[in-house]
Amino acid sequence: MPVSPAPVSPVPVSPVDASPLGWLAETGAEWTADPQILGEKRLDRSGWEPDGRPLAVVFPRTVEQVQGVLRGASVTRTPVVARGAGTALTGGSAAGAGTVVLDLSRMDRIVEIRAADGVAVAEPGVITADLDRAAAEHGLRYAPDPASLEISTIGGNIATNAGGLRCAKYGVTRDSVLGLDVVLADGTLINTGRATLKGVAGYDLTGLFVGSEGTLGVVVGATLRLRTLPAATATIAAAYPDVAAAAAASVALAEARIQPVLAELLDAATLAALADFGMPQSGGALLIVQLDGGADEAARALDVLKRGATSVRSDGDPASLLAARRQALPAIERLGRPLIEDIAVPRSVLAEAVRSIADIARRHDVPICTLAHAGDGNLHPIIVAGSYGSPIPVAAHRAADEIFGLALALGGTVTGEHGVGVLKRTWLAQELGEAQHDLQRQIKAVFDPLGILNPGKAI
Amino acid sequence: MPVSPAPVSPVPVSPVDASPLGWLAETGAEWTADPQILGEKRLDRSGWEPDGRPLAVVFPRTVEQVQGVLRGASVTRTPVVARGAGTALTGGSAAGAGTVVLDLSRMDRIVEIRAADGVAVAEPGVITADLDRAAAEHGLRYAPDPASLEISTIGGNIATNAGGLRCAKYGVTRDSVLGLDVVLADGTLINTGRATLKGVAGYDLTGLFVGSEGTLGVVVGATLRLRTLPAATATIAAAYPDVAAAAAASVALAEARIQPVLAELLDAATLAALADFGMPQSGGALLIVQLDGGADEAARALDVLKRGATSVRSDGDPASLLAARRQALPAIERLGRPLIEDIAVPRSVLAEAVRSIADIARRHDVPICTLAHAGDGNLHPIIVAGSYGSPIPVAAHRAADEIFGLALALGGTVTGEHGVGVLKRTWLAQELGEAQHDLQRQIKAVFDPLGILNPGKAI
């Protein structure tokens, strides 16, 4: 991947010294040990606090600089925590004592968009929404759209195999990654996958790197699939007496052979938070659906969604119809500190999962508002865990544990799209079982024999 | 996965003996060393001939029997070649001297279709088209549709990450596999992935097994994604003066924001073979497109495809419009023994690839007919390699090598959907590069430390 000269950096750069980090200077990358920046870059958005602070934060602009950092880290056995925008909700990009943070946010060029091939090539620091906007100029879209898409990066999305709303129809990040440029732990650069839409040469290392949370290598470039931008999109917001009715409406769409682009469900607790926030809601549950299959499909969807609904809106602009979903988190954040959980269940038991979560909230006396990507059974129970700055109540942790147990009991998974990080490692072991967990550790050892890549995360 | 009692088998079963294969009897699985069956099961459809014959063919009906076979193979260091219907075109399921063939075709139950979840659970021996038909009863489809779908198995499709026609819109096999039950080399059973549409717990072992050609483990069960069956499908067949015009029409569809389900291109040599076969064709290239986005999309597609076409048909039933594509291989087979190649290139250079292949055919004086999945740039140049039974002409091998070189030179891959098997191993090394190839071998060693799983294949 060609790389242009680095422009001047706005971040304070510490003087080069001959400390244990002297090797960083040899990489040619900008870096800093400024305490304030170390303090910022040790955290992600999970609320999890690692022990201590990283040794330094390095801001590479070229593949060669990343290779230099990994080579130096290998020689000095220094743990490296790669990071995009730091929006992880799992502690996956948190960095504690003794680590070097590899901040890839300045490798932020969209290298090319090959519209006729349906392919884009991007550096890891590109903001996801920027790529989607650039694709739209060619009548294309980058489909994965995590809620963080305006602030999170392609590299971070790849590290966590980020999902989003549109993946009900267009798949998760892994489904849009064709090939990767990856710097291995020893500084070697490899190019996995391909630049074509199809290809089966060798084991799928591309898919293995996607979702590996920086523990197998550092992604420095990505060849991404772009999809056809639909000619038109229709949005429908339907209110129902309860979650069961809303979930049933979502299933009825599938039975009517309609595949929505997104299907977002908000439960009663979320609607109450929105009402307090100045967005009055009707009904006990809201389902917001978007479709891109033409006017006929939209009309059929409207017919299906009307059944059992207390009110249905399909006029108005999509932004207004989606506003309740968009404002849900800000509304919940006003109630207290949110712990955003992330489970997935078979979509037929979605309503049962939402009801059980409401039970868990009552039993532990902890407010929980649940948002769900109904189309794929991915739920985000948001636990309101006391006030900001105070310790997280024990009841909140207990409720979270019960939610993870519920996911497994319903045949689901403890993480639908956020990843494992540090917060879910014990649950991961339970979900995988010992034999598979052991295989995963052996794979980790193949890629990272010295254990310097984001140690203590993901597996 | 629950397994029912095995019905009586029509295959002759040899008397149990105490030979080196005595351990097979302990597994409880039916097996045979009948020379005729060994002779059949040593081959796939590639034409590649392994040295010698396998020791035995075993026909397990339960997961436990597969576990027993792998345990016995590990103890005795016996190489195991897993096999579905043996339709591989690469030598991937060919089995030579000293091997045991693990024929999974009798593990052929569709365990369940959970329509509300959009999920099916199937044993590996299920015929792909049977699963699709079973899904259709619920208004769903199993999207991957390799040309062999009426005879090939889900397990074989998973082993090769099979593609097909509809993957232009709905992705390849890997995109439809949510989770796998896999027996490891030592007989341990693991369950990878999940039963939900989304999930990111741990490294993607599911994706790693898909396409691994039986070299990492034996798939004994699969949890598969089903998709919504479209309300209606439209088919259009358009003839053009040449391949460049047909390829341009395919690109023009994308520019008009139309994503066809399939877009099949037939070159002049293929059309000539069809004419000889009694299916007269007009034009120098044919493009057949199928759409499932409603009447409006079909009308817009027709407008786009008319430009530059010498003739366009959109009435008639889909089977009749697709007949030229379906009959292409039988028509080519009448010219001589077909070597079915399989490359993929960025779709913008599709026409260049087809023209270059025609040049290769002229230079080596070997007939080559090219079919292409135009939507994803996947080409099948079919080399007519002399008459059946005679040695394959050197010129045919040289032409094939030039085609692989062309694929890499155009930024493509040496295999779009058929896999590596034995025939493309040297090209694989070239495509991957040494560092990545070495990583793949290390992954193989993690899963198969004794090297008993389909040795000499895939990597």
mmCIF file of C-alpha atoms in Angstrom, chain A residues 114-119 136 138-140 160-165 167-169 171-172 174-175 184 188-213 215-216 225-232 251 253-259 293-294 296 300 342 344-349 373 375-378 380 411-420 428 431-432 435-436 439-447 457-459, chain B residues 114-119 136 138-140 160-165 167-169 171-172 174-175 184 188-213 215-216 225-232 251 253-259 293-294 296 300 342 344-349 373 375-378 380 411-420 428 431-432 435-436 439-447 457-459:
data_model
loop_
_atom_site.group_PDB
_atom_site.id
_atom_site.type_symbol
_atom_site.label_atom_id
_atom_site.label_comp_id
_atom_site.label_asym_id
_atom_site.label_seq_id
_atom_site.Cartn_x
_atom_site.Cartn_y
_atom_site.Cartn_z
ATOM 1 C CA ARG A 114 -12.592 0.824 -7.322
ATOM 2 C CA ALA A 115 -16.258 1.301 -8.073
ATOM 3 C CA ALA A 116 -16.393 -1.122 -11.012
ATOM 4 C CA ASP A 117 -14.922 -3.843 -8.801
ATOM 5 C CA GLY A 118 -17.113 -3.071 -5.807
ATOM 6 C CA VAL A 119 -13.957 -2.770 -3.701
ATOM 7 C CA ALA A 136 -21.884 6.713 -1.734
ATOM 8 C CA HIS A 138 -19.978 6.069 -6.492
ATOM 9 C CA GLY A 139 -23.478 4.714 -5.831
ATOM 10 C CA LEU A 140 -22.048 2.194 -3.368
ATOM 11 C CA THR A 160 -13.998 -6.570 16.947
ATOM 12 C CA ASN A 161 -15.898 -7.834 13.882
ATOM 13 C CA ALA A 162 -18.297 -4.984 14.519
ATOM 14 C CA GLY A 163 -21.946 -5.441 13.694
ATOM 15 C CA GLY A 164 -24.538 -2.721 13.534
ATOM 16 C CA LEU A 165 -28.060 -2.119 12.331
ATOM 17 C CA CYS A 167 -26.238 -6.317 9.208
ATOM 18 C CA ALA A 168 -29.705 -7.826 9.482
ATOM 19 C CA LYS A 169 -29.561 -7.777 5.675
ATOM 20 C CA GLY A 171 -23.885 -8.987 7.307
ATOM 21 C CA VAL A 172 -21.270 -7.999 9.864
ATOM 22 C CA ARG A 174 -16.297 -9.978 8.470
ATOM 23 C CA ASP A 175 -18.732 -10.298 5.571
ATOM 24 C CA LEU A 184 2.782 -9.914 12.482
ATOM 25 C CA THR A 188 6.680 -9.312 9.038
ATOM 26 C CA LEU A 189 4.024 -7.948 6.667
ATOM 27 C CA ILE A 190 1.584 -10.396 5.099
ATOM 28 C CA ASN A 191 -1.326 -9.842 2.720
ATOM 29 C CA THR A 192 -4.216 -12.163 3.393
ATOM 30 C CA GLY A 193 -7.271 -12.825 1.295
ATOM 31 C CA ARG A 194 -7.664 -11.189 -2.044
ATOM 32 C CA ALA A 195 -8.871 -8.230 -4.065
ATOM 33 C CA THR A 196 -11.617 -10.260 -5.730
ATOM 34 C CA LEU A 197 -15.132 -10.897 -4.483
ATOM 35 C CA LYS A 198 -14.523 -14.647 -4.401
ATOM 36 C CA GLY A 199 -11.500 -16.755 -3.570
ATOM 37 C CA VAL A 200 -10.651 -19.929 -1.667
ATOM 38 C CA ALA A 201 -6.859 -20.182 -1.804
ATOM 39 C CA GLY A 202 -5.670 -21.521 1.542
ATOM 40 C CA TYR A 203 -7.093 -21.247 5.034
ATOM 41 C CA ASP A 204 -9.166 -18.177 5.805
ATOM 42 C CA LEU A 205 -6.633 -16.099 7.723
ATOM 43 C CA THR A 206 -8.584 -12.959 6.820
ATOM 44 C CA GLY A 207 -11.583 -14.204 8.774
ATOM 45 C CA LEU A 208 -9.330 -15.289 11.616
ATOM 46 C CA PHE A 209 -7.846 -11.804 12.008
ATOM 47 C CA VAL A 210 -11.307 -10.203 11.906
ATOM 48 C CA GLY A 211 -12.578 -10.208 15.479
ATOM 49 C CA SER A 212 -9.237 -11.180 17.007
ATOM 50 C CA GLU A 213 -8.990 -7.905 18.967
ATOM 51 C CA THR A 215 -4.118 -10.442 19.617
ATOM 52 C CA LEU A 216 -2.889 -12.084 16.383
ATOM 53 C CA ARG A 225 -16.356 -5.116 -0.231
ATOM 54 C CA LEU A 226 -18.702 -2.332 -1.200
ATOM 55 C CA ARG A 227 -22.328 -3.050 -1.994
ATOM 56 C CA THR A 228 -24.811 -1.502 -4.310
ATOM 57 C CA LEU A 229 -26.504 1.508 -2.762
ATOM 58 C CA PRO A 230 -30.247 0.851 -2.966
ATOM 59 C CA ALA A 231 -32.338 3.008 -5.265
ATOM 60 C CA ALA A 232 -34.643 3.953 -2.381
ATOM 61 C CA VAL A 251 -40.895 -12.703 12.689
ATOM 62 C CA LEU A 253 -41.911 -10.003 8.181
ATOM 63 C CA ALA A 254 -39.653 -12.981 7.558
ATOM 64 C CA GLU A 255 -42.673 -15.211 7.052
ATOM 65 C CA ALA A 256 -43.953 -12.735 4.455
ATOM 66 C CA ARG A 257 -40.608 -13.181 2.636
ATOM 67 C CA ILE A 258 -39.461 -9.687 3.506
ATOM 68 C CA GLN A 259 -35.849 -9.118 4.564
ATOM 69 C CA GLY A 293 -36.449 -3.615 -1.836
ATOM 70 C CA GLY A 294 -38.696 -1.156 -3.630
ATOM 71 C CA ASP A 296 -43.960 -3.001 -3.424
ATOM 72 C CA ARG A 300 -46.259 -5.313 1.945
ATOM 73 C CA ASP A 342 -24.417 -7.384 24.234
ATOM 74 C CA ALA A 344 -27.411 -12.698 20.896
ATOM 75 C CA VAL A 345 -30.079 -15.397 20.939
ATOM 76 C CA PRO A 346 -31.977 -17.310 18.265
ATOM 77 C CA ARG A 347 -34.408 -14.685 17.062
ATOM 78 C CA SER A 348 -37.448 -16.841 17.839
ATOM 79 C CA VAL A 349 -36.775 -16.403 21.567
ATOM 80 C CA HIS A 373 -31.447 -5.704 16.617
ATOM 81 C CA GLY A 375 -33.648 -9.148 12.740
ATOM 82 C CA ASP A 376 -30.696 -11.110 14.050
ATOM 83 C CA GLY A 377 -31.594 -11.637 17.715
ATOM 84 C CA ASN A 378 -28.855 -9.345 19.043
ATOM 85 C CA HIS A 380 -28.254 -4.720 24.102
ATOM 86 C CA GLY A 411 -28.776 -21.267 22.954
ATOM 87 C CA GLY A 412 -27.153 -17.905 22.307
ATOM 88 C CA THR A 413 -23.804 -16.215 22.792
ATOM 89 C CA VAL A 414 -22.366 -13.856 25.414
ATOM 90 C CA THR A 415 -21.338 -11.376 22.734
ATOM 91 C CA GLY A 416 -23.168 -10.633 19.519
ATOM 92 C CA GLU A 417 -20.976 -7.823 18.215
ATOM 93 C CA HIS A 418 -18.918 -6.062 20.887
ATOM 94 C CA GLY A 419 -16.316 -8.739 21.499
ATOM 95 C CA VAL A 420 -14.714 -10.286 24.536
ATOM 96 C CA LEU A 428 -15.919 -17.028 26.802
ATOM 97 C CA GLU A 431 -19.157 -20.749 25.880
ATOM 98 C CA LEU A 432 -16.288 -22.351 23.961
ATOM 99 C CA ALA A 435 -11.135 -28.316 23.888
ATOM 100 C CA GLN A 436 -11.980 -25.378 21.654
ATOM 101 C CA LEU A 439 -7.208 -24.752 20.209
ATOM 102 C CA GLN A 440 -7.714 -21.004 20.249
ATOM 103 C CA ARG A 441 -4.826 -20.547 22.653
ATOM 104 C CA GLN A 442 -2.616 -22.659 20.388
ATOM 105 C CA ILE A 443 -3.568 -20.479 17.414
ATOM 106 C CA LYS A 444 -2.662 -17.430 19.473
ATOM 107 C CA ALA A 445 0.735 -19.020 20.175
ATOM 108 C CA VAL A 446 1.350 -19.597 16.444
ATOM 109 C CA PHE A 447 0.856 -15.909 15.683
ATOM 110 C CA LYS A 457 -7.494 -9.906 25.937
ATOM 111 C CA ALA A 458 -10.012 -11.739 23.765
ATOM 112 C CA ILE A 459 -9.241 -15.372 24.611
ATOM 113 C CA ARG B 114 -36.006 -23.586 12.586
ATOM 114 C CA ALA B 115 -37.875 -21.283 10.270
ATOM 115 C CA ALA B 116 -38.472 -18.517 12.789
ATOM 116 C CA ASP B 117 -34.739 -18.396 13.506
ATOM 117 C CA GLY B 118 -33.692 -18.596 9.845
ATOM 118 C CA VAL B 119 -31.502 -21.567 10.745
ATOM 119 C CA ALA B 136 -38.378 -23.591 0.486
ATOM 120 C CA HIS B 138 -40.832 -22.694 4.939
ATOM 121 C CA GLY B 139 -40.475 -19.763 2.539
ATOM 122 C CA LEU B 140 -36.692 -19.846 2.984
ATOM 123 C CA THR B 160 -14.317 -26.368 -0.303
ATOM 124 C CA ASN B 161 -16.220 -23.195 0.645
ATOM 125 C CA ALA B 162 -18.258 -23.806 -2.486
ATOM 126 C CA GLY B 163 -19.565 -20.860 -4.451
ATOM 127 C CA GLY B 164 -22.158 -20.987 -7.167
ATOM 128 C CA LEU B 165 -24.367 -18.706 -9.172
ATOM 129 C CA CYS B 167 -23.410 -15.917 -4.493
ATOM 130 C CA ALA B 168 -23.199 -12.758 -6.595
ATOM 131 C CA LYS B 169 -25.915 -11.524 -4.233
ATOM 132 C CA GLY B 171 -22.390 -14.929 -0.718
ATOM 133 C CA VAL B 172 -20.472 -18.202 -0.742
ATOM 134 C CA ARG B 174 -18.819 -19.552 4.372
ATOM 135 C CA ASP B 175 -21.356 -16.726 4.481
ATOM 136 C CA LEU B 184 -10.710 -33.300 15.561
ATOM 137 C CA THR B 188 -12.471 -34.975 20.185
ATOM 138 C CA LEU B 189 -15.770 -33.343 19.220
ATOM 139 C CA ILE B 190 -16.003 -29.555 19.304
ATOM 140 C CA ASN B 191 -18.865 -27.206 18.463
ATOM 141 C CA THR B 192 -17.699 -24.015 16.825
ATOM 142 C CA GLY B 193 -19.617 -20.852 16.146
ATOM 143 C CA ARG B 194 -23.175 -20.516 17.280
ATOM 144 C CA ALA B 195 -26.850 -21.009 16.574
ATOM 145 C CA THR B 196 -27.487 -17.273 16.334
ATOM 146 C CA LEU B 197 -27.171 -15.025 13.316
ATOM 147 C CA LYS B 198 -24.535 -12.909 15.048
ATOM 148 C CA GLY B 199 -21.750 -13.717 17.474
ATOM 149 C CA VAL B 200 -18.116 -12.798 18.076
ATOM 150 C CA ALA B 201 -16.997 -15.007 20.952
ATOM 151 C CA GLY B 202 -13.404 -16.074 20.263
ATOM 152 C CA TYR B 203 -11.477 -16.605 17.063
ATOM 153 C CA ASP B 204 -13.481 -17.628 14.003
ATOM 154 C CA LEU B 205 -12.753 -21.352 13.920
ATOM 155 C CA THR B 206 -15.945 -21.892 11.930
ATOM 156 C CA GLY B 207 -14.596 -19.818 9.060
ATOM 157 C CA LEU B 208 -11.239 -21.551 9.361
ATOM 158 C CA PHE B 209 -12.785 -25.016 8.933
ATOM 159 C CA VAL B 210 -14.847 -23.835 5.944
ATOM 160 C CA GLY B 211 -12.642 -24.295 2.890
ATOM 161 C CA SER B 212 -9.995 -26.337 4.721
ATOM 162 C CA GLU B 213 -10.637 -29.411 2.538
ATOM 163 C CA THR B 215 -7.189 -31.056 6.534
ATOM 164 C CA LEU B 216 -8.100 -29.574 9.942
ATOM 165 C CA ARG B 225 -28.168 -19.683 7.802
ATOM 166 C CA LEU B 226 -31.313 -19.708 5.698
ATOM 167 C CA ARG B 227 -32.418 -16.624 3.849
ATOM 168 C CA THR B 228 -35.762 -15.243 2.902
ATOM 169 C CA LEU B 229 -37.049 -16.739 -0.332
ATOM 170 C CA PRO B 230 -37.800 -13.822 -2.630
ATOM 171 C CA ALA B 231 -41.421 -13.130 -3.522
ATOM 172 C CA ALA B 232 -40.604 -13.312 -7.241
ATOM 173 C CA VAL B 251 -20.882 -3.462 -14.790
ATOM 174 C CA LEU B 253 -26.116 -3.012 -13.776
ATOM 175 C CA ALA B 254 -24.021 -2.212 -10.713
ATOM 176 C CA GLU B 255 -23.792 1.415 -11.793
ATOM 177 C CA ALA B 256 -27.598 1.489 -12.030
ATOM 178 C CA ARG B 257 -27.663 0.310 -8.373
ATOM 179 C CA ILE B 258 -28.973 -3.111 -9.328
ATOM 180 C CA GLN B 259 -27.583 -6.190 -7.572
ATOM 181 C CA GLY B 293 -35.853 -7.245 -6.129
ATOM 182 C CA GLY B 294 -39.343 -6.832 -7.557
ATOM 183 C CA ASP B 296 -39.473 -2.259 -10.797
ATOM 184 C CA ARG B 300 -34.787 -1.158 -14.846
ATOM 185 C CA ASP B 342 -11.474 -21.771 -11.809
ATOM 186 C CA ALA B 344 -11.274 -15.057 -10.038
ATOM 187 C CA VAL B 345 -10.245 -11.538 -11.020
ATOM 188 C CA PRO B 346 -11.440 -8.058 -10.085
ATOM 189 C CA ARG B 347 -14.668 -7.858 -12.044
ATOM 190 C CA SER B 348 -13.581 -4.719 -13.904
ATOM 191 C CA VAL B 349 -11.006 -6.795 -15.824
ATOM 192 C CA HIS B 373 -19.938 -15.673 -12.867
ATOM 193 C CA GLY B 375 -21.118 -10.525 -10.883
ATOM 194 C CA ASP B 376 -18.093 -11.567 -8.871
ATOM 195 C CA GLY B 377 -15.388 -11.951 -11.521
ATOM 196 C CA ASN B 378 -15.139 -15.732 -11.172
ATOM 197 C CA HIS B 380 -14.342 -21.085 -15.433
ATOM 198 C CA GLY B 411 -4.674 -9.118 -9.195
ATOM 199 C CA GLY B 412 -6.839 -12.207 -8.856
ATOM 200 C CA THR B 413 -6.661 -15.668 -7.345
ATOM 201 C CA VAL B 414 -5.903 -19.141 -8.735
ATOM 202 C CA THR B 415 -9.130 -20.499 -7.275
ATOM 203 C CA GLY B 416 -12.414 -18.684 -6.923
ATOM 204 C CA GLU B 417 -14.540 -21.507 -5.576
ATOM 205 C CA HIS B 418 -13.196 -24.994 -6.352
ATOM 206 C CA GLY B 419 -10.315 -25.072 -3.901
ATOM 207 C CA VAL B 420 -6.692 -26.136 -4.029
ATOM 208 C CA LEU B 428 -1.080 -21.614 -3.824
ATOM 209 C CA GLU B 431 -0.247 -16.690 -4.254
ATOM 210 C CA LEU B 432 0.205 -16.751 -0.468
ATOM 211 C CA ALA B 435 5.426 -16.003 5.389
ATOM 212 C CA GLN B 436 1.698 -16.646 5.063
ATOM 213 C CA LEU B 439 1.596 -19.617 9.110
ATOM 214 C CA GLN B 440 -0.948 -21.839 7.385
ATOM 215 C CA ARG B 441 1.284 -24.880 7.846
ATOM 216 C CA GLN B 442 1.634 -24.040 11.541
ATOM 217 C CA ILE B 443 -2.159 -23.833 11.852
ATOM 218 C CA LYS B 444 -2.397 -27.227 10.167
ATOM 219 C CA ALA B 445 0.070 -28.577 12.751
ATOM 220 C CA VAL B 446 -2.048 -27.250 15.636
ATOM 221 C CA PHE B 447 -5.101 -29.149 14.415
ATOM 222 C CA LYS B 457 -3.967 -31.524 0.150
ATOM 223 C CA ALA B 458 -5.020 -27.884 0.305
ATOM 224 C CA ILE B 459 -1.832 -26.256 1.648
#
